[in-house]
Short mmCIF file of C-alpha atoms and ligand atoms in Angstrom, two decimals:
data_model
loop_
_atom_site.label_atom_id
_atom_site.label_comp_id
_atom_site.label_asym_id
_atom_site.label_seq_id
_atom_site.Cartn_x
_atom_site.Cartn_y
_atom_site.Cartn_z
CA UNK A 1 -12.33 -6.16 16.90
CA UNK A 2 -9.54 -5.01 14.55
CA UNK A 3 -10.19 -3.27 11.24
CA UNK A 4 -7.56 -2.01 8.83
CA UNK A 5 -8.01 1.11 6.66
CA UNK A 6 -5.97 1.08 3.44
CA UNK A 7 -5.06 3.89 1.08
CA UNK A 8 -3.23 2.48 -1.94
CA UNK A 9 -1.53 4.93 -4.30
CA UNK A 10 0.46 4.23 -7.46
CA UNK A 11 3.70 3.86 -5.52
CA UNK A 12 2.58 3.94 -1.91
CA UNK A 13 0.38 2.12 0.57
CA UNK A 14 -0.79 3.81 3.74
CA UNK A 15 -2.53 1.92 6.49
CA UNK A 16 -4.05 2.30 9.89
CA UNK A 17 -5.10 -0.58 12.13
CA UNK A 18 -7.94 0.37 14.47
CA UNK A 19 -9.62 -1.27 17.41
CA UNK A 20 -13.36 -0.92 16.91
CA UNK A 21 -15.79 0.26 18.10
CA UNK A 22 -13.42 2.10 20.47
CA UNK A 23 -11.83 3.84 17.44
CA UNK A 24 -8.39 3.38 18.96
CA UNK A 25 -5.42 3.47 16.57
CA UNK A 26 -3.32 0.38 17.28
CA UNK A 27 -0.76 0.90 14.52
CA UNK A 28 -0.27 3.00 11.42
CA UNK A 29 2.30 3.23 8.70
CA UNK A 30 3.34 3.63 5.15
CA UNK A 31 5.07 1.72 2.38
CA UNK A 32 6.53 4.21 -0.08
CA UNK A 33 8.41 4.18 -3.38
CA UNK A 34 6.91 0.78 -4.26
CA UNK A 35 8.64 -0.47 -7.41
CA UNK A 36 12.08 0.71 -6.36
CA UNK A 37 15.08 -0.89 -4.68
CA UNK A 38 15.24 1.76 -2.01
CA UNK A 39 11.59 1.66 -1.05
CA UNK A 40 10.61 2.46 2.52
CA UNK A 41 8.47 0.81 5.15
CA UNK A 42 7.52 2.71 8.28
CA UNK A 43 5.35 1.39 11.07
CA UNK A 44 4.24 3.29 14.17
CA UNK A 45 2.75 1.63 17.23
CA UNK A 46 2.68 2.13 20.98
CA UNK A 47 4.51 5.44 20.69
CA UNK A 48 7.46 3.93 18.81
CA UNK A 49 8.41 4.07 15.16
CA UNK A 50 10.38 1.64 13.00
CA UNK A 51 11.61 2.52 9.49
CA UNK A 52 13.40 0.35 6.96
CA UNK A 53 14.74 0.90 3.45
CA UNK A 54 14.43 -2.18 1.25
CA UNK A 55 13.59 -3.54 -2.20
CA UNK A 56 9.82 -3.59 -2.75
CA UNK A 57 9.17 -4.52 -6.39
CA UNK A 58 5.35 -4.40 -6.34
CA UNK A 59 2.16 -3.93 -4.30
CA UNK A 60 1.95 -7.68 -3.58
CA UNK A 61 5.26 -7.51 -1.73
CA UNK A 62 4.14 -4.30 0.00
CA UNK A 63 0.97 -5.95 1.36
CA UNK A 64 2.92 -8.98 2.58
CA UNK A 65 5.50 -6.74 4.23
CA UNK A 66 2.81 -4.75 5.99
CA UNK A 67 1.03 -7.82 7.38
CA UNK A 68 4.31 -9.53 8.34
CA UNK A 69 5.37 -6.26 10.02
CA UNK A 70 2.23 -6.29 12.19
CA UNK A 71 3.03 -9.85 13.31
CA UNK A 72 6.77 -9.26 13.71
CA UNK A 73 6.14 -6.29 16.01
CA UNK A 74 3.62 -8.40 17.94
CA UNK A 75 0.79 -6.00 17.12
CA UNK A 76 -1.27 -9.01 16.03
CA UNK A 77 -0.54 -12.74 16.47
CA UNK A 78 -2.01 -13.92 13.15
CA UNK A 79 -3.64 -12.11 10.23
CA UNK A 80 -6.96 -13.71 11.18
CA UNK A 81 -7.25 -11.06 13.88
CA UNK A 82 -8.04 -8.53 11.13
CA UNK A 83 -11.81 -8.84 10.77
CA UNK A 84 -12.46 -6.13 8.21
CA UNK A 85 -10.63 -4.12 5.56
CA UNK A 86 -11.68 -0.69 4.26
CA UNK A 87 -10.12 0.60 1.05
CA UNK A 88 -10.16 4.30 0.27
CA UNK A 89 -11.18 4.89 -3.35
CA UNK A 90 -10.93 8.32 -4.95
CA UNK A 91 -13.51 7.97 -7.72
CA UNK A 92 -16.83 6.13 -7.40
CA UNK A 93 -18.55 8.00 -10.25
CA UNK A 94 -22.34 7.76 -10.33
CA UNK A 95 -22.09 3.99 -9.91
CA UNK A 96 -21.45 4.08 -6.18
CA UNK A 97 -23.61 6.20 -3.93
CA UNK A 98 -22.62 4.15 -0.93
CA UNK A 99 -19.65 2.06 0.17
CA UNK A 100 -19.44 -1.27 -1.65
CA UNK A 101 -18.37 -4.75 -0.62
CA UNK A 102 -15.49 -5.93 -2.76
CA UNK A 103 -16.13 -8.81 -5.16
CA UNK A 104 -15.24 -9.42 -8.80
CA UNK A 105 -18.12 -7.27 -10.02
CA UNK A 106 -17.46 -4.23 -7.81
CA UNK A 107 -13.69 -4.37 -8.38
CA UNK A 108 -14.28 -4.43 -12.15
CA UNK A 109 -16.65 -1.45 -11.82
CA UNK A 110 -14.04 0.50 -9.85
CA UNK A 111 -11.48 -0.36 -12.51
CA UNK A 112 -13.80 0.79 -15.26
CA UNK A 113 -14.04 4.22 -13.59
CA UNK A 114 -10.30 4.65 -14.11
CA UNK A 115 -10.93 6.95 -17.08
CA UNK A 116 -12.28 9.50 -14.56
CA UNK A 117 -9.34 9.10 -12.15
CA UNK A 118 -6.56 7.31 -14.02
CA UNK A 119 -3.80 7.66 -11.43
CA UNK A 120 -5.86 6.73 -8.42
CA UNK A 121 -8.38 4.03 -9.28
CA UNK A 122 -5.86 1.75 -11.01
CA UNK A 123 -3.63 1.85 -7.95
CA UNK A 124 -6.55 1.19 -5.60
CA UNK A 125 -7.56 -1.87 -7.61
CA UNK A 126 -4.03 -3.30 -7.45
CA UNK A 127 -4.13 -2.88 -3.66
CA UNK A 128 -7.59 -4.48 -3.41
CA UNK A 129 -6.61 -7.54 -5.44
CA UNK A 130 -3.56 -8.11 -3.24
CA UNK A 131 -5.60 -7.83 -0.05
CA UNK A 132 -8.27 -10.17 -1.44
CA UNK A 133 -5.54 -12.76 -2.05
CA UNK A 134 -4.27 -12.71 1.54
CA UNK A 135 -7.59 -12.13 3.32
CA UNK A 136 -10.15 -13.83 1.04
CA UNK A 137 -12.76 -14.50 3.72
CA UNK A 138 -12.82 -11.13 5.43
CA UNK A 139 -15.30 -8.32 4.70
CA UNK A 140 -13.54 -5.80 2.44
CA UNK A 141 -15.24 -2.54 1.62
CA UNK A 142 -14.50 0.20 -0.89
CA UNK A 143 -15.16 3.63 0.64
CA UNK A 144 -15.36 6.38 -1.96
CA UNK A 145 -14.25 10.02 -1.79
CA UNK A 146 -17.15 10.89 -4.08
CA UNK A 147 -20.04 9.16 -2.27
CA UNK A 148 -20.75 11.95 0.19
CA UNK A 149 -21.25 14.39 -2.69
CA UNK A 150 -23.73 12.18 -4.55
CA UNK A 151 -26.51 14.14 -2.82
CA UNK A 152 -25.76 17.22 -4.96
CA UNK A 153 -28.57 18.18 -7.29
CA UNK A 154 -28.23 18.37 -11.06
CA UNK A 155 -27.91 22.14 -11.11
CA UNK A 156 -24.93 21.87 -8.75
CA UNK A 157 -23.07 19.04 -10.45
CA UNK A 158 -23.70 19.61 -14.14
CA UNK A 159 -21.29 21.67 -16.25
CA UNK A 160 -22.71 23.85 -19.01
CA UNK A 161 -20.86 21.73 -21.58
CA UNK A 162 -22.68 19.85 -24.35
CA UNK A 163 -25.11 17.53 -22.56
CA UNK A 164 -23.86 14.53 -24.57
CA UNK A 165 -20.51 14.78 -22.77
CA UNK A 166 -22.34 14.00 -19.55
CA UNK A 167 -24.37 11.19 -21.11
CA UNK A 168 -21.52 9.59 -23.01
CA UNK A 169 -18.51 10.15 -20.77
CA UNK A 170 -19.82 11.10 -17.33
CA UNK A 171 -18.49 14.66 -17.59
CA UNK A 172 -19.85 16.36 -14.44
CA UNK A 173 -18.71 17.51 -11.04
CA UNK A 174 -18.13 14.62 -8.62
CA UNK A 175 -16.30 16.32 -5.76
CA UNK A 176 -13.63 14.76 -3.55
CA UNK A 177 -12.39 14.55 0.07
CA UNK A 178 -15.92 13.24 0.78
CA UNK A 179 -14.87 11.03 3.67
CA UNK A 180 -13.19 14.02 5.31
CA UNK A 181 -16.14 16.37 4.69
CA UNK A 182 -18.52 13.79 6.11
CA UNK A 183 -16.42 13.14 9.21
CA UNK A 184 -15.85 16.83 9.93
CA UNK A 185 -19.47 17.82 9.30
CA UNK A 186 -20.71 15.04 11.61
CA UNK A 187 -18.37 16.31 14.34
CA UNK A 188 -19.49 19.90 13.66
CA UNK A 189 -23.15 18.88 13.99
CA UNK A 190 -22.32 17.35 17.40
CA UNK A 191 -20.70 20.67 18.41
CA UNK A 192 -23.94 22.38 17.33
CA UNK A 193 -25.83 20.16 19.80
CA UNK A 194 -27.31 18.14 16.93
CA UNK A 195 -29.16 21.16 15.59
CA UNK A 196 -31.82 20.25 12.99
CA UNK A 197 -31.38 21.58 9.45
CA UNK A 198 -27.79 22.67 10.24
CA UNK A 199 -25.93 24.82 7.71
CA UNK A 200 -22.20 24.18 7.64
CA UNK A 201 -19.32 25.00 5.30
CA UNK A 202 -16.33 22.68 5.67
CA UNK A 203 -12.99 24.05 4.47
CA UNK A 204 -10.60 21.13 3.94
CA UNK A 205 -7.32 22.97 3.46
CA UNK A 206 -4.29 20.77 3.05
CA UNK A 207 -2.05 20.18 0.08
CA UNK A 208 -5.36 19.60 -1.73
CA UNK A 209 -8.14 22.04 -0.89
CA UNK A 210 -11.90 21.65 -1.15
CA UNK A 211 -14.81 23.59 0.25
CA UNK A 212 -18.22 21.96 0.77
CA UNK A 213 -21.67 23.31 1.62
CA UNK A 214 -23.49 20.86 3.91
CA UNK A 215 -27.16 21.19 4.76
CA UNK A 216 -28.65 18.92 7.41
CA UNK A 217 -25.66 16.57 7.04
CA UNK A 218 -25.84 16.36 3.24
CA UNK A 219 -23.42 17.80 0.69
CA UNK A 220 -25.27 20.24 -1.55
CA UNK A 221 -22.25 21.69 -3.36
CA UNK A 222 -18.50 21.34 -3.38
CA UNK A 223 -15.57 23.10 -5.01
CA UNK A 224 -13.74 20.17 -6.64
CA UNK A 225 -15.12 18.84 -9.90
CA UNK A 226 -14.61 16.08 -12.44
CA UNK A 227 -11.14 15.82 -10.93
CA UNK A 228 -9.49 17.37 -7.86
CA UNK A 229 -8.12 20.17 -10.05
CA UNK A 230 -11.22 22.37 -9.87
CA UNK A 231 -11.91 24.91 -7.15
CA UNK A 232 -9.45 27.07 -5.22
CA UNK A 233 -5.65 27.27 -5.65
CA UNK A 234 -3.88 24.50 -3.72
CA UNK A 235 -0.30 23.42 -2.94
CA UNK A 236 0.48 22.69 -6.59
CA UNK A 237 -2.91 22.91 -8.36
CA UNK A 238 -4.41 25.97 -10.01
CA UNK A 239 -8.03 25.55 -9.06
CA UNK A 240 -10.36 27.28 -11.57
CA UNK A 241 -8.88 29.11 -14.52
CA UNK A 242 -10.18 30.16 -17.91
CA UNK A 243 -9.56 27.07 -20.10
CA UNK A 244 -8.43 29.41 -22.89
CA UNK A 245 -5.12 29.72 -21.02
CA UNK A 246 -4.36 26.21 -22.26
CA UNK A 247 -4.71 27.26 -25.90
CA UNK A 248 -2.53 30.31 -25.41
CA UNK A 249 0.34 28.48 -23.66
CA UNK A 250 0.10 25.50 -26.05
CA UNK A 251 0.62 27.91 -28.93
CA UNK A 252 3.37 30.03 -27.32
CA UNK A 253 5.36 27.21 -25.74
CA UNK A 254 4.49 24.29 -28.04
CA UNK A 255 3.30 22.16 -25.15
CA UNK A 256 0.95 19.18 -25.41
CA UNK A 257 -2.34 19.00 -23.51
CA UNK A 258 -0.84 16.33 -21.27
CA UNK A 259 2.12 18.56 -20.40
CA UNK A 260 -0.18 21.50 -19.71
CA UNK A 261 -2.47 19.51 -17.43
CA UNK A 262 0.61 18.31 -15.61
CA UNK A 263 1.63 21.94 -15.01
CA UNK A 264 -1.87 22.86 -13.78
CA UNK A 265 -1.80 19.90 -11.40
CA UNK A 266 1.80 19.86 -10.23
CA UNK A 267 3.49 23.21 -10.81
CA UNK A 268 0.82 25.76 -9.99
CA UNK A 269 -0.96 26.96 -6.83
CA UNK A 270 1.35 27.99 -3.97
CA UNK A 271 4.33 26.57 -5.86
CA UNK A 272 3.57 28.23 -9.18
CA UNK A 273 2.72 31.67 -7.81
CA UNK A 274 5.51 31.86 -5.21
CA UNK A 275 8.17 29.95 -7.15
CA UNK A 276 9.32 28.74 -3.72
CA UNK A 277 7.42 25.71 -2.43
CA UNK A 278 4.11 23.89 -2.27
CA UNK A 279 4.32 23.77 1.53
CA UNK A 280 2.34 26.39 3.42
CA UNK A 281 4.98 26.66 6.15
CA UNK A 282 7.69 27.63 3.63
CA UNK A 283 5.31 30.07 1.97
CA UNK A 284 4.35 31.71 5.27
CA UNK A 285 8.01 32.01 6.29
CA UNK A 286 8.96 33.64 2.97
CA UNK A 287 5.94 35.98 3.18
CA UNK A 288 7.04 37.12 6.65
CA UNK A 289 10.50 37.82 5.26
CA UNK A 290 8.91 40.17 2.75
CA UNK A 291 8.64 37.95 -0.33
CA UNK A 292 5.83 39.50 -2.37
CA UNK A 293 4.94 36.44 -4.45
CA UNK A 294 4.75 34.20 -1.37
CA UNK A 295 2.37 36.68 0.25
CA UNK A 296 0.37 36.84 -2.95
CA UNK A 297 0.08 33.02 -3.13
CA UNK A 298 -1.53 33.04 0.31
CA UNK A 299 -3.78 36.03 -0.40
CA UNK A 300 -4.97 34.59 -3.70
CA UNK A 301 -6.00 31.34 -2.05
CA UNK A 302 -7.73 33.05 0.91
CA UNK A 303 -9.70 35.33 -1.40
CA UNK A 304 -10.88 32.43 -3.52
CA UNK A 305 -11.87 30.37 -0.46
CA UNK A 306 -13.86 33.37 0.80
CA UNK A 307 -15.57 33.57 -2.61
CA UNK A 308 -16.81 30.00 -2.16
CA UNK A 309 -17.94 30.71 1.40
CA UNK A 310 -19.94 33.69 0.15
CA UNK A 311 -21.60 31.73 -2.60
CA UNK A 312 -22.34 28.76 -0.31
CA UNK A 313 -23.82 31.10 2.30
CA UNK A 314 -26.37 32.02 -0.35
CA UNK A 315 -26.95 28.40 -1.38
CA UNK A 316 -27.41 27.33 2.26
CA UNK A 317 -29.63 30.38 2.98
CA UNK A 318 -27.62 31.13 6.11
CA UNK A 319 -24.76 29.64 8.06
CA UNK A 320 -24.35 28.04 11.49
CA UNK A 321 -20.68 27.17 11.31
CA UNK A 322 -17.52 27.17 9.23
CA UNK A 323 -15.27 24.20 10.01
CA UNK A 324 -11.56 24.26 9.22
CA UNK A 325 -9.72 20.97 8.75
CA UNK A 326 -6.63 19.23 7.21
CA UNK A 327 -2.95 20.21 7.52
CA UNK A 328 -3.37 23.95 6.96
CA UNK A 329 -6.95 24.37 8.18
CA UNK A 330 -6.14 22.68 11.48
CA UNK A 331 -2.77 24.33 12.08
CA UNK A 332 -2.46 27.71 10.43
CA UNK A 333 -4.05 30.53 12.44
CA UNK A 334 -2.68 32.87 9.79
CA UNK A 335 -4.54 31.24 6.89
CA UNK A 336 -7.73 31.14 8.98
CA UNK A 337 -7.31 34.86 9.69
CA UNK A 338 -6.72 35.70 6.03
CA UNK A 339 -9.95 33.93 5.07
CA UNK A 340 -12.11 35.27 7.91
CA UNK A 341 -10.89 38.83 7.19
CA UNK A 342 -12.96 38.66 3.99
CA UNK A 343 -16.13 37.67 5.86
CA UNK A 344 -16.84 40.89 7.71
CA UNK A 345 -20.20 41.34 6.01
CA UNK A 346 -21.35 37.97 7.41
CA UNK A 347 -20.18 39.09 10.88
CA UNK A 348 -17.81 36.12 11.22
CA UNK A 349 -15.20 36.97 13.86
CA UNK A 350 -12.40 35.00 15.45
CA UNK A 351 -11.28 35.05 19.06
CA UNK A 352 -7.58 35.64 18.47
CA UNK A 353 -6.54 34.01 21.71
CA UNK A 354 -8.33 30.80 20.73
CA UNK A 355 -7.31 31.03 17.07
CA UNK A 356 -3.63 31.19 17.97
CA UNK A 357 -3.73 28.48 20.65
CA UNK A 358 -1.53 25.65 19.41
CA UNK A 359 -3.48 22.43 18.82
CA UNK A 360 -6.85 24.08 19.45
CA UNK A 361 -9.93 21.97 18.65
CA UNK A 362 -13.50 23.31 18.78
CA UNK A 363 -15.02 26.76 18.47
CA UNK A 364 -12.58 29.64 17.85
CA UNK A 365 -15.16 32.32 17.01
CA UNK A 366 -15.49 35.35 19.25
CA UNK A 367 -18.59 35.63 21.45
CA UNK A 368 -20.17 38.28 19.21
CA UNK A 369 -19.61 36.35 15.96
CA UNK A 370 -22.84 35.47 14.12
CA UNK A 371 -21.32 32.21 12.89
CA UNK A 372 -19.38 29.58 14.85
CA UNK A 373 -15.92 28.77 13.54
CA UNK A 374 -14.65 25.28 14.34
CA UNK A 375 -11.26 23.66 14.07
CA UNK A 376 -11.84 19.94 13.67
CA UNK A 377 -8.98 17.53 12.91
CA UNK A 378 -10.08 15.29 10.07
CA UNK A 379 -9.89 11.51 10.38
CA UNK A 380 -10.58 9.68 7.15
CA UNK A 381 -9.32 6.36 8.55
CA UNK A 382 -11.79 6.38 11.45
CA UNK A 383 -14.59 7.15 8.99
CA UNK A 384 -13.52 4.20 6.81
CA UNK A 385 -13.29 1.89 9.84
CA UNK A 386 -16.76 3.06 11.02
CA UNK A 387 -18.18 2.13 7.61
CA UNK A 388 -16.65 -1.34 7.73
CA UNK A 389 -17.71 -1.86 11.35
CA UNK A 390 -21.29 -0.90 10.52
CA UNK A 391 -21.46 -3.68 7.91
CA UNK A 392 -20.05 -6.45 10.10
P1 LIG W 401 -2.35 17.72 4.29
O1 LIG W 401 -2.45 17.60 2.80
O2 LIG W 401 -3.66 17.75 4.99
O3 LIG W 401 -1.38 16.74 4.90
O4 LIG W 401 -1.70 19.19 4.57
C1 LIG W 401 -0.42 19.53 4.13
C2 LIG W 401 -0.21 21.02 4.36
O5 LIG W 401 -0.43 21.30 5.75
C3 LIG W 401 1.19 21.52 4.02
O6 LIG W 401 1.10 22.70 3.24
C4 LIG W 401 1.78 21.84 5.39
O7 LIG W 401 2.66 22.93 5.32
C5 LIG W 401 0.57 22.22 6.19
N1 LIG W 401 0.83 22.06 7.62
C6 LIG W 401 1.03 20.92 8.31
N2 LIG W 401 1.30 21.20 9.61
C7 LIG W 401 1.28 22.55 9.73
C8 LIG W 401 1.49 23.47 10.82
N3 LIG W 401 1.78 23.03 12.04
N4 LIG W 401 1.36 24.80 10.55
C9 LIG W 401 1.07 25.24 9.32
N5 LIG W 401 0.85 24.43 8.26
C10 LIG W 401 0.96 23.10 8.46
#
């Protein structure tokens, strides 16, 4: 059976076609710069890759191109072979505490949550409507980044802002990367031989970064908040700061709130501190060449991640494993070292031979470490396909 996982952004559409239940990736790809005359379409299958630059005016054209591409490359014979579609959705608010089948009511509810995630949810809905047009009789599911964190208790998700803000506008912590945290924690629990009441901290460290405390498979706290801006410094995002900074810079530089939020989201983190790049590889290279601000950008992030690990250790009342995932977490032995260096008091220790083995997956802690340290490649698409498969 073939299931397609879709991630629709405002100007992009990523997809992965999987054979289920084998969880085999048959094809994957990306339509980018939708809305422009030099948009791109890339499809990968069977070890080969095909890229084209062409005019893609809207998401409708992008969806058609994608499906035609699958047929043209003989990956499928007709679109009827696709028996399920899973759509990644960033914000499910408090409305969705599980994945939801798409119909007019659920699509409208996802659209109405756009005030909590304006850039993402609107784009997802455009993608969903296009897929509903071409595959009207196939099960289509919305899989939310926030669902996994809906198990947090009030004291973990509520901000100490006026309570009416929560009641009227849904101002609270939702948390993100839920599909990734769920996938990685499930894999970590397997590595712990399905231990009961497991205590795990997942560090999803990519361009976006979030840290989650997971007890017995359930999220009890996470670093991202109302939006993915909260938490630790990321590629271009600040993570937590004193909101008074906004008032000060607004006054000194005459900037609007919108401009300031844009800076906190897009010009801060690694990029803002180093002034060099948002990419961890560029930052590490500059740091090795002696650039102080690049080094600082990495140290600042590692310290703040360790702060979360410390606080979640207390919330979990112990710790079986820390799991590193996403672009940096999976690949950078240096970032893992910087973080673990702060955890001496918890007796977390890495085996340096394992930590520096390229492409390592599994436990990288030393034998005398009190806590296991896992590297687990995340796979949000497989998680989405599993959800769809389980409903068919
Ligand atoms: P993601 O958002 O999960 O795609 O992660 C993007 C980040 O992962 C970027 O900062 C990349 O520099 C980083 N990254 C990807 N591959 C590697 C690698 N082999 N070594 C170090 N960092 C990497």
